[in-house]
Amino acid sequence: MIKKFLYSQKVAPYVFVLPFIAVFIFFWVYPLGSSFGMSFQKIQLGQEASWIGFSNYEKLMGDGVFLKAVTNSAVYMVLTLVVLIPFPMLFAVLINYKFMWGRDFFKSSFFFPALTSVVVAGTIFRLMFGEMEGSLINSVLGWFGIGPVKFLKGQVTGFVALVSLATWRWTGVNMLYFLAGLKNIPDEYYEAAAIDGASSLQKFTRITMPLLKPTTIYVLTISIYAGLAMFIESMMLWNGNNSPKNIGLTIVGYLYRQGIEKNNLGYAAAVGIVLLVITMIINLTQLAFSGMFKKEE
């Protein structure tokens, strides 16, 4: 009876999707539901939880440090989108060019930074952007007569260091996404365009970019999430979660500060829920504008 049940064609699909459903419920739905409930409570270690309604959310709206963290995360997200979408796409097109030499070498070189631990990478970049004259970046600036710059103590220069780290680590990953998308574009399209006298720029704008739209939307979606959820890079770059005047504080960094450092778990849960809502709104909006929710005719 049991064997007949397991081998049933009607039951088999549900058996195959059961592991995913179980993982989804236990590692996403349940934690999200628990966090949502916690966000309406005052929870501190060693004390009994108490229901406080929307107090945590009301406090967040007037919390200047939280608003600073939201601004930092939003600026970081925008800057990484500006860098980590067009440049990886361009590199992918160049590497995919049929007469490109050393193709495998460049693929490996670009992807190698992604294999490096973010802790190691953050430590290296902290030393590179150090304020001493002997640091790598200041040594290079010294060749042009520019004095030592305190990169990690200024808002603008701090973002330069953060975006440089993100560019070094993730350019190769996004480039591979675009390379995969380019493999799905038939060569016949380019051959037909060449016969019609189309230039390389026209081929790129009229064929490559439109047919790479699904890949571009995917990279954009994950990059928005990655930008808003960034934390470890900032923590390692400033050697902790307390950057000068909170210039490197992110939403997740503020969540960590409230939940782990101050044991204010209810308030931290509210921060997490707000982060989720912001991310969902931005991503759903860009997916709607890109036409991903429209039915194909």
Coordinates of C-alpha atoms in Angstrom, one line a residue:
M1 CA 0.0 0.0 0.0
I2 CA 2.8 2.4 1.0
K3 CA 4.8 1.4 -2.1
K4 CA 1.8 2.0 -4.4
F5 CA 1.2 5.4 -2.7
L6 CA 4.8 6.5 -3.2
Y7 CA 4.9 5.3 -6.9
S8 CA 1.6 7.0 -7.7
Q9 CA 1.9 9.5 -10.6
K10 CA -0.4 11.8 -8.8
V11 CA 1.6 11.8 -5.5
A12 CA 5.1 11.8 -7.1
P13 CA 5.1 15.6 -7.9
Y14 CA 4.2 16.5 -4.4
V15 CA 6.9 14.2 -3.0
F16 CA 9.6 15.9 -5.2
V17 CA 8.6 19.4 -4.1
L18 CA 8.1 18.5 -0.5
P19 CA 11.8 19.2 0.5
F20 CA 11.6 22.7 -1.0
I21 CA 8.3 23.4 0.8
A22 CA 9.7 22.2 4.1
V23 CA 12.9 24.3 3.8
F24 CA 10.8 27.3 2.7
I25 CA 8.5 27.0 5.7
F26 CA 11.1 26.4 8.3
F27 CA 13.8 28.7 7.1
W28 CA 11.8 31.6 5.6
V29 CA 8.1 31.6 6.5
Y30 CA 8.5 30.7 10.2
P31 CA 11.5 33.1 10.8
L32 CA 9.7 35.9 9.0
G33 CA 6.5 35.3 11.0
S34 CA 8.4 35.3 14.2
S35 CA 10.3 38.5 13.3
F36 CA 7.0 40.2 12.4
G37 CA 5.5 39.2 15.8
M38 CA 8.7 40.3 17.7
S39 CA 8.6 43.7 16.0
F40 CA 5.5 44.6 18.0
Q41 CA 7.1 43.6 21.3
K42 CA 9.8 44.8 23.6
I43 CA 12.2 41.9 24.0
Q44 CA 15.4 42.0 25.9
L45 CA 17.5 39.2 27.2
G46 CA 16.7 38.3 30.8
Q47 CA 13.3 40.1 30.7
E48 CA 9.9 38.9 29.8
A49 CA 8.6 40.1 26.4
S50 CA 5.8 42.7 26.5
W51 CA 3.5 43.7 23.7
I52 CA 3.9 47.4 22.8
G53 CA 2.0 47.6 19.5
F54 CA 3.5 50.0 16.9
S55 CA 5.9 51.7 19.3
N56 CA 9.0 50.2 17.7
Y57 CA 7.9 51.5 14.2
E58 CA 7.0 54.9 15.5
K59 CA 10.4 55.1 17.2
L60 CA 12.1 54.1 13.9
M61 CA 10.5 56.9 12.0
G62 CA 12.0 59.5 14.4
D63 CA 15.3 57.7 14.8
G64 CA 18.0 59.8 13.1
V65 CA 20.6 57.1 13.2
F66 CA 18.2 54.6 11.5
L67 CA 17.4 57.2 8.8
K68 CA 21.2 57.7 8.3
A69 CA 21.6 54.0 7.9
V70 CA 18.7 53.9 5.3
T71 CA 20.3 56.7 3.4
N72 CA 23.7 55.0 3.4
S73 CA 22.3 51.8 2.2
A74 CA 20.3 53.5 -0.5
V75 CA 23.3 55.5 -1.8
Y76 CA 25.5 52.4 -1.8
M77 CA 22.8 50.4 -3.7
V78 CA 22.5 53.1 -6.4
L79 CA 26.3 53.5 -6.8
T80 CA 26.8 49.7 -7.1
L81 CA 24.0 49.5 -9.7
V82 CA 25.7 52.3 -11.7
V83 CA 28.9 50.3 -11.7
L84 CA 28.0 46.6 -11.5
I85 CA 25.5 46.4 -14.4
P86 CA 27.0 48.4 -17.4
F87 CA 30.6 47.4 -16.9
P88 CA 30.1 43.6 -16.4
M89 CA 27.9 43.7 -19.5
L90 CA 30.5 45.5 -21.5
F91 CA 33.2 43.1 -20.3
A92 CA 31.0 40.1 -21.1
V93 CA 30.4 41.4 -24.7
L94 CA 34.2 41.9 -25.2
I95 CA 35.1 38.4 -23.8
N96 CA 32.3 36.8 -25.9
Y97 CA 33.8 38.4 -29.1
K98 CA 34.8 35.5 -31.4
F99 CA 38.3 36.9 -32.0
M100 CA 39.0 37.5 -28.3
W101 CA 42.2 35.9 -27.2
G102 CA 42.8 34.7 -23.6
R103 CA 39.1 34.3 -23.0
D104 CA 39.4 31.6 -20.3
F105 CA 42.1 33.6 -18.5
F106 CA 40.0 36.8 -18.3
K107 CA 37.0 34.8 -17.1
S108 CA 39.0 33.3 -14.3
S109 CA 40.7 36.6 -13.4
F110 CA 37.4 38.5 -13.1
F111 CA 35.7 35.7 -11.1
F112 CA 38.6 35.0 -8.8
P113 CA 37.8 37.9 -6.3
A114 CA 34.4 36.4 -5.7
L115 CA 36.1 33.3 -4.2
T116 CA 37.9 35.5 -1.7
S117 CA 36.4 35.7 1.8
V118 CA 34.7 39.0 2.4
V119 CA 36.5 39.2 5.7
V120 CA 39.9 38.9 4.0
A121 CA 38.9 41.3 1.2
G122 CA 37.6 43.9 3.7
T123 CA 40.8 43.8 5.7
I124 CA 42.9 44.2 2.6
F125 CA 40.9 47.1 1.4
R126 CA 41.0 48.7 4.9
L127 CA 44.8 48.6 4.7
M128 CA 44.8 49.9 1.1
F129 CA 42.6 52.9 1.9
G130 CA 44.4 53.6 5.2
E131 CA 45.2 57.2 6.1
M132 CA 49.0 56.6 6.4
E133 CA 51.3 57.7 3.6
G134 CA 52.5 54.2 3.2
S135 CA 49.0 52.8 2.3
L136 CA 48.6 51.7 -1.3
I137 CA 46.1 54.3 -2.4
N138 CA 47.8 57.2 -0.7
S139 CA 51.2 56.0 -2.2
V140 CA 49.7 56.2 -5.6
L141 CA 48.1 59.6 -4.9
G142 CA 51.6 60.8 -3.7
W143 CA 53.0 60.2 -7.1
F144 CA 50.7 63.0 -8.4
G145 CA 51.5 65.3 -5.5
I146 CA 48.3 64.7 -3.6
G147 CA 48.7 64.5 0.2
P148 CA 47.5 61.6 2.3
V149 CA 43.7 61.3 2.3
K150 CA 41.7 60.0 5.2
F151 CA 39.4 57.8 3.1
L152 CA 37.6 56.1 6.0
K153 CA 36.8 59.2 7.9
G154 CA 34.8 61.1 5.2
Q155 CA 31.4 60.3 3.8
V156 CA 32.3 60.6 0.1
T157 CA 35.7 59.0 0.4
G158 CA 34.3 56.2 2.5
F159 CA 31.8 55.4 -0.2
V160 CA 34.7 55.3 -2.7
A161 CA 36.3 52.6 -0.6
L162 CA 33.1 50.7 -0.2
V163 CA 32.1 50.8 -3.9
S164 CA 35.7 49.9 -4.9
L165 CA 35.5 46.8 -2.7
A166 CA 32.1 45.8 -4.2
T167 CA 33.4 46.4 -7.8
W168 CA 36.4 44.2 -7.2
R169 CA 34.4 41.4 -5.7
W170 CA 31.3 41.3 -7.9
T171 CA 32.2 42.4 -11.3
G172 CA 33.2 38.9 -12.4
V173 CA 30.1 37.3 -11.0
N174 CA 27.8 39.7 -12.9
M175 CA 29.9 39.3 -16.0
L176 CA 29.3 35.5 -15.9
Y177 CA 25.6 36.1 -15.7
F178 CA 25.8 38.3 -18.8
L179 CA 28.0 35.7 -20.6
A180 CA 25.4 33.1 -19.9
G181 CA 22.7 35.4 -21.4
L182 CA 24.9 36.1 -24.5
K183 CA 25.2 32.4 -25.2
N184 CA 21.4 32.3 -25.7
I185 CA 21.6 34.9 -28.5
P186 CA 21.8 33.1 -31.9
D187 CA 24.8 34.1 -34.1
E188 CA 22.4 34.3 -37.1
Y189 CA 21.1 37.6 -35.7
Y190 CA 24.5 39.2 -35.8
E191 CA 25.3 37.7 -39.2
A192 CA 22.1 39.1 -40.7
A193 CA 22.8 42.5 -39.1
A194 CA 26.3 42.4 -40.6
I195 CA 24.9 41.7 -44.1
D196 CA 22.6 44.7 -43.7
G197 CA 25.7 46.9 -42.9
A198 CA 25.0 47.3 -39.1
S199 CA 27.9 48.7 -37.1
S200 CA 29.2 47.1 -33.9
L201 CA 27.4 49.8 -31.9
Q202 CA 24.1 49.2 -33.7
K203 CA 24.5 45.4 -33.1
F204 CA 25.0 46.1 -29.4
T205 CA 22.1 48.5 -29.0
R206 CA 19.6 46.8 -31.4
I207 CA 20.4 43.1 -30.7
T208 CA 22.5 42.5 -27.6
M209 CA 20.9 44.8 -25.1
P210 CA 17.2 43.9 -26.0
L211 CA 17.9 40.2 -25.9
L212 CA 19.9 40.5 -22.7
K213 CA 16.9 42.1 -21.0
P214 CA 15.9 39.0 -18.9
T215 CA 19.5 38.7 -17.6
T216 CA 19.8 42.4 -16.9
I217 CA 16.6 42.3 -14.9
Y218 CA 17.8 39.4 -12.9
V219 CA 21.2 41.0 -12.2
L220 CA 19.4 44.3 -11.3
T221 CA 17.0 42.4 -8.9
I222 CA 19.8 40.6 -7.0
S223 CA 22.0 43.7 -7.0
I224 CA 19.2 45.8 -5.4
Y225 CA 18.9 43.3 -2.6
A226 CA 22.7 42.9 -2.2
G227 CA 23.1 46.7 -2.0
L228 CA 20.4 47.2 0.7
A229 CA 21.5 44.1 2.7
M230 CA 25.2 44.9 2.7
F231 CA 26.9 44.7 6.1
I232 CA 30.1 42.6 6.4
E233 CA 31.9 44.7 3.9
S234 CA 31.3 47.9 5.9
M235 CA 32.1 46.2 9.2
M236 CA 35.4 44.9 7.9
L237 CA 36.3 48.1 6.2
W238 CA 35.9 50.2 9.4
N239 CA 37.1 47.3 11.6
G240 CA 33.8 47.2 13.5
N241 CA 30.2 48.5 13.4
N242 CA 31.1 52.0 14.6
S243 CA 32.3 54.1 11.8
P244 CA 33.0 57.9 12.3
K245 CA 29.7 59.7 12.5
N246 CA 28.1 56.5 11.2
I247 CA 29.3 57.2 7.6
G248 CA 29.5 53.4 7.0
L249 CA 26.4 52.3 9.0
T250 CA 23.9 50.3 6.9
I251 CA 20.4 49.0 7.7
V252 CA 21.7 45.6 8.5
G253 CA 24.5 47.2 10.6
Y254 CA 21.9 49.1 12.6
L255 CA 19.9 45.9 13.0
Y256 CA 23.0 44.2 14.3
R257 CA 23.7 47.1 16.7
Q258 CA 20.2 47.0 18.2
G259 CA 19.8 43.2 18.3
I260 CA 23.2 41.9 19.1
E261 CA 25.1 44.8 20.7
K262 CA 22.2 46.3 22.7
N263 CA 20.0 43.2 23.1
N264 CA 17.0 45.1 21.9
L265 CA 15.6 42.3 19.9
G266 CA 12.1 43.7 19.3
Y267 CA 13.4 46.9 17.9
A268 CA 15.9 45.0 15.7
A269 CA 13.1 42.9 14.4
A270 CA 11.2 46.1 13.3
V271 CA 14.4 47.2 11.5
G272 CA 14.5 43.9 9.6
I273 CA 10.8 44.1 8.6
V274 CA 11.3 47.7 7.3
L275 CA 14.3 46.5 5.3
L276 CA 12.2 43.7 3.8
V277 CA 9.4 46.1 2.9
I278 CA 11.8 48.6 1.3
T279 CA 13.5 45.8 -0.7
M280 CA 10.2 44.4 -1.9
I281 CA 8.8 47.8 -2.9
I282 CA 11.9 48.7 -4.9
N283 CA 12.2 45.3 -6.6
L284 CA 8.5 44.9 -7.3
T285 CA 8.4 48.4 -8.8
Q286 CA 11.3 47.8 -11.1
L287 CA 9.9 44.4 -12.2
A288 CA 6.6 46.0 -12.9
F289 CA 8.2 48.8 -15.0
S290 CA 10.3 46.3 -16.9
G291 CA 7.2 44.4 -17.9
M292 CA 8.0 41.1 -16.1
F293 CA 4.5 40.7 -14.8
K294 CA 2.8 41.1 -18.2
K295 CA 1.5 38.0 -19.9
E296 CA 3.0 37.0 -23.1
E297 CA 0.6 37.1 -26.1

